Every structure is written in structure tokens, then in C-alpha cells.
PDB file of C-alpha atoms in Angstrom:
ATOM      1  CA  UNK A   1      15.291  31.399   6.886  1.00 46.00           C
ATOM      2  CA  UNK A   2      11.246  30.830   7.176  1.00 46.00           C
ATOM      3  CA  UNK A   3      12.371  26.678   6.875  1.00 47.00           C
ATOM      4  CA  UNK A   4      14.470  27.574  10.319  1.00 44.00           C
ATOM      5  CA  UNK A   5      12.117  29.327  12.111  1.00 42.00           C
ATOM      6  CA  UNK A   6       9.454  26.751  11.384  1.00 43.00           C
ATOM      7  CA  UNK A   7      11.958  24.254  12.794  1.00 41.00           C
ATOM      8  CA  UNK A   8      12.677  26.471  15.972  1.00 43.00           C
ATOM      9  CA  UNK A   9       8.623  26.044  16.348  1.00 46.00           C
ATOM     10  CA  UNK A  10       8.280  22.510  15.827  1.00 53.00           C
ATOM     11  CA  UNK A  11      10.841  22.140  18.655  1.00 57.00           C
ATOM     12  CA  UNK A  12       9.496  24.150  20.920  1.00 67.00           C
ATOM     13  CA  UNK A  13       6.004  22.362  21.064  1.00 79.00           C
ATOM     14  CA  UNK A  14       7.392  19.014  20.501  1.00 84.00           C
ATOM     15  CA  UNK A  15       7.820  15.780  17.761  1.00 81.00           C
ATOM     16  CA  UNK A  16       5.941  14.341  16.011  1.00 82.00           C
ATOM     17  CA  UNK A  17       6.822  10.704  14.872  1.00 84.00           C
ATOM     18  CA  UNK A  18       4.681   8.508  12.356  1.00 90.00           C
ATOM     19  CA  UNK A  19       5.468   4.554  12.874  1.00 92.00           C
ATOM     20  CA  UNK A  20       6.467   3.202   9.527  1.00 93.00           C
ATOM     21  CA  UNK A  21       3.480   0.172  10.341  1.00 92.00           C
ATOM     22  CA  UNK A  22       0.825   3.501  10.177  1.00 94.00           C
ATOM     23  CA  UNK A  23       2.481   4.496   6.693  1.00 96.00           C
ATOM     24  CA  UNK A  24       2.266   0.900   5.904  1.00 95.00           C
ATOM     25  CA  UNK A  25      -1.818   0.480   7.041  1.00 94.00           C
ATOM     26  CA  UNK A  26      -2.449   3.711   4.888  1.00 96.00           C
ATOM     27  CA  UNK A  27      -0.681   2.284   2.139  1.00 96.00           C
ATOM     28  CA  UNK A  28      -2.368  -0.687   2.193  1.00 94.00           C
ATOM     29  CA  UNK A  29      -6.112   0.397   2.412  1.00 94.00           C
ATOM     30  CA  UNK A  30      -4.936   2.806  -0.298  1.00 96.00           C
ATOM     31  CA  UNK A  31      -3.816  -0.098  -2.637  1.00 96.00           C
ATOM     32  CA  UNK A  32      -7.065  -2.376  -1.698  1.00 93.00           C
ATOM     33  CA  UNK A  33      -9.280   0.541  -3.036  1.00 95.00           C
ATOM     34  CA  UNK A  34      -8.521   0.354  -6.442  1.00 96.00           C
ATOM     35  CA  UNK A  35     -10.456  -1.457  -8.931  1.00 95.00           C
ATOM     36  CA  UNK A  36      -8.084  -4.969 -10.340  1.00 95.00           C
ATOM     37  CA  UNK A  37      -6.704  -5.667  -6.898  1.00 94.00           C
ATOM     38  CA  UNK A  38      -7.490  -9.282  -6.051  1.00 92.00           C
ATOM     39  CA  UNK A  39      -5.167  -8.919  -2.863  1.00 89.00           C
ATOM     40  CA  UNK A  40      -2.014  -8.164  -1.359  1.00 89.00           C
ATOM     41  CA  UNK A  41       1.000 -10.657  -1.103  1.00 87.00           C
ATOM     42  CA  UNK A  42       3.026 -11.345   2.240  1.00 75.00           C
ATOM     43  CA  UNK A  43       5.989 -11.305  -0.158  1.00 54.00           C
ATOM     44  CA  UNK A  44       6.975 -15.321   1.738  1.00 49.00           C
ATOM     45  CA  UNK A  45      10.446 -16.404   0.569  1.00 41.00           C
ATOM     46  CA  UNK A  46       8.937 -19.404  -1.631  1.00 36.00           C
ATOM     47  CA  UNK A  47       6.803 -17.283  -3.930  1.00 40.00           C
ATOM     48  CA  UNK A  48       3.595 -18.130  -1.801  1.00 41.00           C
ATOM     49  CA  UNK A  49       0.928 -15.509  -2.125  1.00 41.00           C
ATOM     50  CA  UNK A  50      -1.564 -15.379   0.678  1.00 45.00           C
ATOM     51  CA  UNK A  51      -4.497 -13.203   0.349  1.00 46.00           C
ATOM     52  CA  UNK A  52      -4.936 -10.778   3.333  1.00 42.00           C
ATOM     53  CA  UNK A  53      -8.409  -9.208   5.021  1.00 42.00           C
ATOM     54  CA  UNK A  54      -8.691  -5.651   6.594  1.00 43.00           C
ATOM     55  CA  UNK A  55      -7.003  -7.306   9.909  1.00 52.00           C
ATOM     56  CA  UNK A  56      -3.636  -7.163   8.478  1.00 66.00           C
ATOM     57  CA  UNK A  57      -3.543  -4.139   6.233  1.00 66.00           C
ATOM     58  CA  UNK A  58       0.323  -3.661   6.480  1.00 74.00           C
ATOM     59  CA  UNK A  59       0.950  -7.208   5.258  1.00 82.00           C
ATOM     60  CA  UNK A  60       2.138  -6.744   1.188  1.00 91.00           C
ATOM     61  CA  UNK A  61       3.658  -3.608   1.990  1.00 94.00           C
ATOM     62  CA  UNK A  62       7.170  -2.671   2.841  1.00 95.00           C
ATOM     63  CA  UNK A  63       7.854   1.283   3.805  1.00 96.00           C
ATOM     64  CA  UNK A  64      11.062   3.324   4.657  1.00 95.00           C
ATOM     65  CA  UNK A  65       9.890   6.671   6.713  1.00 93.00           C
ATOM     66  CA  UNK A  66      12.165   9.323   7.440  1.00 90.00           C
ATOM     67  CA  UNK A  67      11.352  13.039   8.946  1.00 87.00           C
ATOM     68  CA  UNK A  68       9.943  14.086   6.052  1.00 92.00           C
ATOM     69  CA  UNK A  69       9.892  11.717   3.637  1.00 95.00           C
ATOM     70  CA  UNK A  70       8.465   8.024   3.202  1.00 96.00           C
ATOM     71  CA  UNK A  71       9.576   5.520   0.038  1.00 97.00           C
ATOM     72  CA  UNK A  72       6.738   2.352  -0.183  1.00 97.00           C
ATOM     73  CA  UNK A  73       6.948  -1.201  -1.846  1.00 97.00           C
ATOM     74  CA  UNK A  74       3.807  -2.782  -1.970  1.00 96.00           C
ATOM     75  CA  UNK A  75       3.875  -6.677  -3.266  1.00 95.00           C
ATOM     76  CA  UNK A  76      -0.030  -7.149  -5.153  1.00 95.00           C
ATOM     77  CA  UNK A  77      -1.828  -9.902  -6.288  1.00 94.00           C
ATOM     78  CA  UNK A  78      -3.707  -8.665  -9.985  1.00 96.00           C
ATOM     79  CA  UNK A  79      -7.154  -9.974 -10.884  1.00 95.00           C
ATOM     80  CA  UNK A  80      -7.290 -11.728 -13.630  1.00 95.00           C
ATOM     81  CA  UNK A  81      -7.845  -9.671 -17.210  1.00 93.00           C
ATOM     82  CA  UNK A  82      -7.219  -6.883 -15.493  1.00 96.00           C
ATOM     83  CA  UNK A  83      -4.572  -4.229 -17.421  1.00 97.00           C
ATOM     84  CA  UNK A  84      -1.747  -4.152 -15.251  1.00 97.00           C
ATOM     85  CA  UNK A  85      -0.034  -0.743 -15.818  1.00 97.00           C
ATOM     86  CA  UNK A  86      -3.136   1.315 -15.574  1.00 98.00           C
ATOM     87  CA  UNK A  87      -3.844  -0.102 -12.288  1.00 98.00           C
ATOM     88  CA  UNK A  88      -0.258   0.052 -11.063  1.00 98.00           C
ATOM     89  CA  UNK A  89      -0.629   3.712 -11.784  1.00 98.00           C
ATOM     90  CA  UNK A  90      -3.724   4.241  -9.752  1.00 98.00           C
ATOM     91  CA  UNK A  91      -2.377   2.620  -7.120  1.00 98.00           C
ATOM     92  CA  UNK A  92       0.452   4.985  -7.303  1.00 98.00           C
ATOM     93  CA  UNK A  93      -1.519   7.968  -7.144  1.00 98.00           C
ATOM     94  CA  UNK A  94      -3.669   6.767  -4.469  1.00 98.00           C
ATOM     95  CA  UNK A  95      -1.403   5.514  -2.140  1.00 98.00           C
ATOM     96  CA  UNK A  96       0.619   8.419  -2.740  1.00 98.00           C
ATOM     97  CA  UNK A  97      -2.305  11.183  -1.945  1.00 98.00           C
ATOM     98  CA  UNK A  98      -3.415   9.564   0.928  1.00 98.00           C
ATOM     99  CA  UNK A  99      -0.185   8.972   2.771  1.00 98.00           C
ATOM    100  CA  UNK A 100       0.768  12.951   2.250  1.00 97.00           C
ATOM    101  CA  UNK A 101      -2.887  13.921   2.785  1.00 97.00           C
ATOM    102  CA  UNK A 102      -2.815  11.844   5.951  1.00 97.00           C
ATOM    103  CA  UNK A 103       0.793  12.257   7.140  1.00 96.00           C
ATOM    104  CA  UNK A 104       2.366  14.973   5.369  1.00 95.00           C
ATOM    105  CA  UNK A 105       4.879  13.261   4.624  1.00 96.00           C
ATOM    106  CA  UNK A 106       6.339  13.954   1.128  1.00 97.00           C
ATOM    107  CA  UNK A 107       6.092  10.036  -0.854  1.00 98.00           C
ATOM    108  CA  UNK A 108       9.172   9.987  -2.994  1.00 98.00           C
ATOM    109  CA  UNK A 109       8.477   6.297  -4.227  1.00 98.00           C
ATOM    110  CA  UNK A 110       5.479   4.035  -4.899  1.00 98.00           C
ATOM    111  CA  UNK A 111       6.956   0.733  -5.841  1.00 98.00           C
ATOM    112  CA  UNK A 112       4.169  -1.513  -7.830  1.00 97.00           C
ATOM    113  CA  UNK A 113       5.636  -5.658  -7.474  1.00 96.00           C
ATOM    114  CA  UNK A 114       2.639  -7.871  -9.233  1.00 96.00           C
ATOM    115  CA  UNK A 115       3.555 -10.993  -7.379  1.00 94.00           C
ATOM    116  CA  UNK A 116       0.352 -12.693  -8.767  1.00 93.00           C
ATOM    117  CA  UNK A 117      -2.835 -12.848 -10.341  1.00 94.00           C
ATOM    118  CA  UNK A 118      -6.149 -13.661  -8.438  1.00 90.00           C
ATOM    119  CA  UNK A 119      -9.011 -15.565 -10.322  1.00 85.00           C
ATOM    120  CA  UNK A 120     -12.339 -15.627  -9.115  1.00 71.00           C
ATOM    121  CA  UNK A 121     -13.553 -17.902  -6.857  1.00 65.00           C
ATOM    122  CA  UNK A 122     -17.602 -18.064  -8.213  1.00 55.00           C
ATOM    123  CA  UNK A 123     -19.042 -21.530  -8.122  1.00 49.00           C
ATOM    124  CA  UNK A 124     -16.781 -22.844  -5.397  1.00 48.00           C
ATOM    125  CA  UNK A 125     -19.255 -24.072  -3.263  1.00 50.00           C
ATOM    126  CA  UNK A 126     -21.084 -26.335  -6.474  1.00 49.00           C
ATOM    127  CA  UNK A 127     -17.771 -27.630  -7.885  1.00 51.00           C
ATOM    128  CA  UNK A 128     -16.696 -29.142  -4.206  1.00 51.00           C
ATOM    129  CA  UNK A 129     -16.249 -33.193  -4.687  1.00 57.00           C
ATOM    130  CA  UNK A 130     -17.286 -33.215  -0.639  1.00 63.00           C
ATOM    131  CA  UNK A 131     -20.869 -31.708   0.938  1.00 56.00           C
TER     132      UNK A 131
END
């Protein structure tokens, strides 16, 4: 009965509706904060991984929100040496508290794909053939 009456409330006052690309953006600063990740993937048909900046946070991540619920894929690149289940796991949990911290959304599903690994890029500039 208390699950009816907070509905009757909710309608009364009005909707609220949380785009799946704002799920998506929260996901994906979520994912970028953990230690190991060397980027997120645009998941492209021909296996091509593109590294992706703060302008495209939702890029890498693939979400499915409903009223009260929200399932997320994200698609990550892995540095190099890093242990891959212990940072799919922290990406779970983080991704997970901050889209029901944010949203309140109940997360039913945190999807980990490793679509690559990232290697570091130091001494780029010295090995270039071309100044």
C-alpha cells in the first residue's frame, strides 16, 4: 500500500524522466575514474578502438533505462599489465554507485567488454622519423 500512495504522489507533482545519454555520461566518467583504464571503445563494427576525451563521455557505453531501473554495457580499452578482473570489478561498483547515487535508479547490470589494451605512449615525440 505505502508503494501506491508514493505513486499517487509522484503523479500528482509530476515525472521525472532521466535520458538514457545522462545514464550513459555518468557511466562513463564513472568507468574513466578507475585506475587501468587506458580508454573507452566506440565499439565500430571492424574492431577499431578509438580513444575518447571528456567531450564524448557516452561514447563506449551502451545503457537500457526504464522507470526504475537502468542495465549498462560499457566497451573499455585496458592498460597494459594491468589485472583485468579486479578492475572490471571496480568499475562495476563505481559505475554502479554513482548512477543510483545520482539517479536513483536501481543498476541491475554492469556489463565489463575489454575490447583492447592501451600501451603507453612515453617517448613519442623522440622516436618520430619526421621533426
Amino acid at each position: 500500500m505505502d508503494n501506491s500512495l508514493e505513486r499517487i504522489e509522484h503523479k500528482s507533482v509530476g515525472s521525472i524522466r532521466i535520458a538514457d545519454e545522462v545514464v550513459g555520461i555518468i557511466a562513463g566518467i564513472a568507468a574513466t575514474e578507475i585506475e587501468g583504464v587506458a580508454g573507452m571503445s566506440g565499439g565500430l563494427v571492424g574492431g577499431i578502438a578509438e580513444r575518447l576525451g571528456k567531450k564524448n563521455l557516452s561514447k563506449g557505453v551502451k545503457v537500457e533505462v526504464g522507470e526504475r531501473e537502468a542495465a549498462v554495457d560499457l566497451f573499455i580499452i585496458a592498460e597494459y599489465s594491468v589485472r583485468i578482473p579486479d578492475m572490471a570489478l571496480r568499475i562495476q561498483e563505481n559505475v554502479k554507485r554513482a548512477i543510483e547515487t545520482m539517479t536513483g535508479l536501481e543498476v541491475v547490470a554492469v556489463n565489463i567488454h575489454i575490447q583492447g589494451v592501451g600501451f603507453a605512449q612515453e617517448g613519442k615525440e623522440e622516436d618520430s622519423r619526421v621533426r
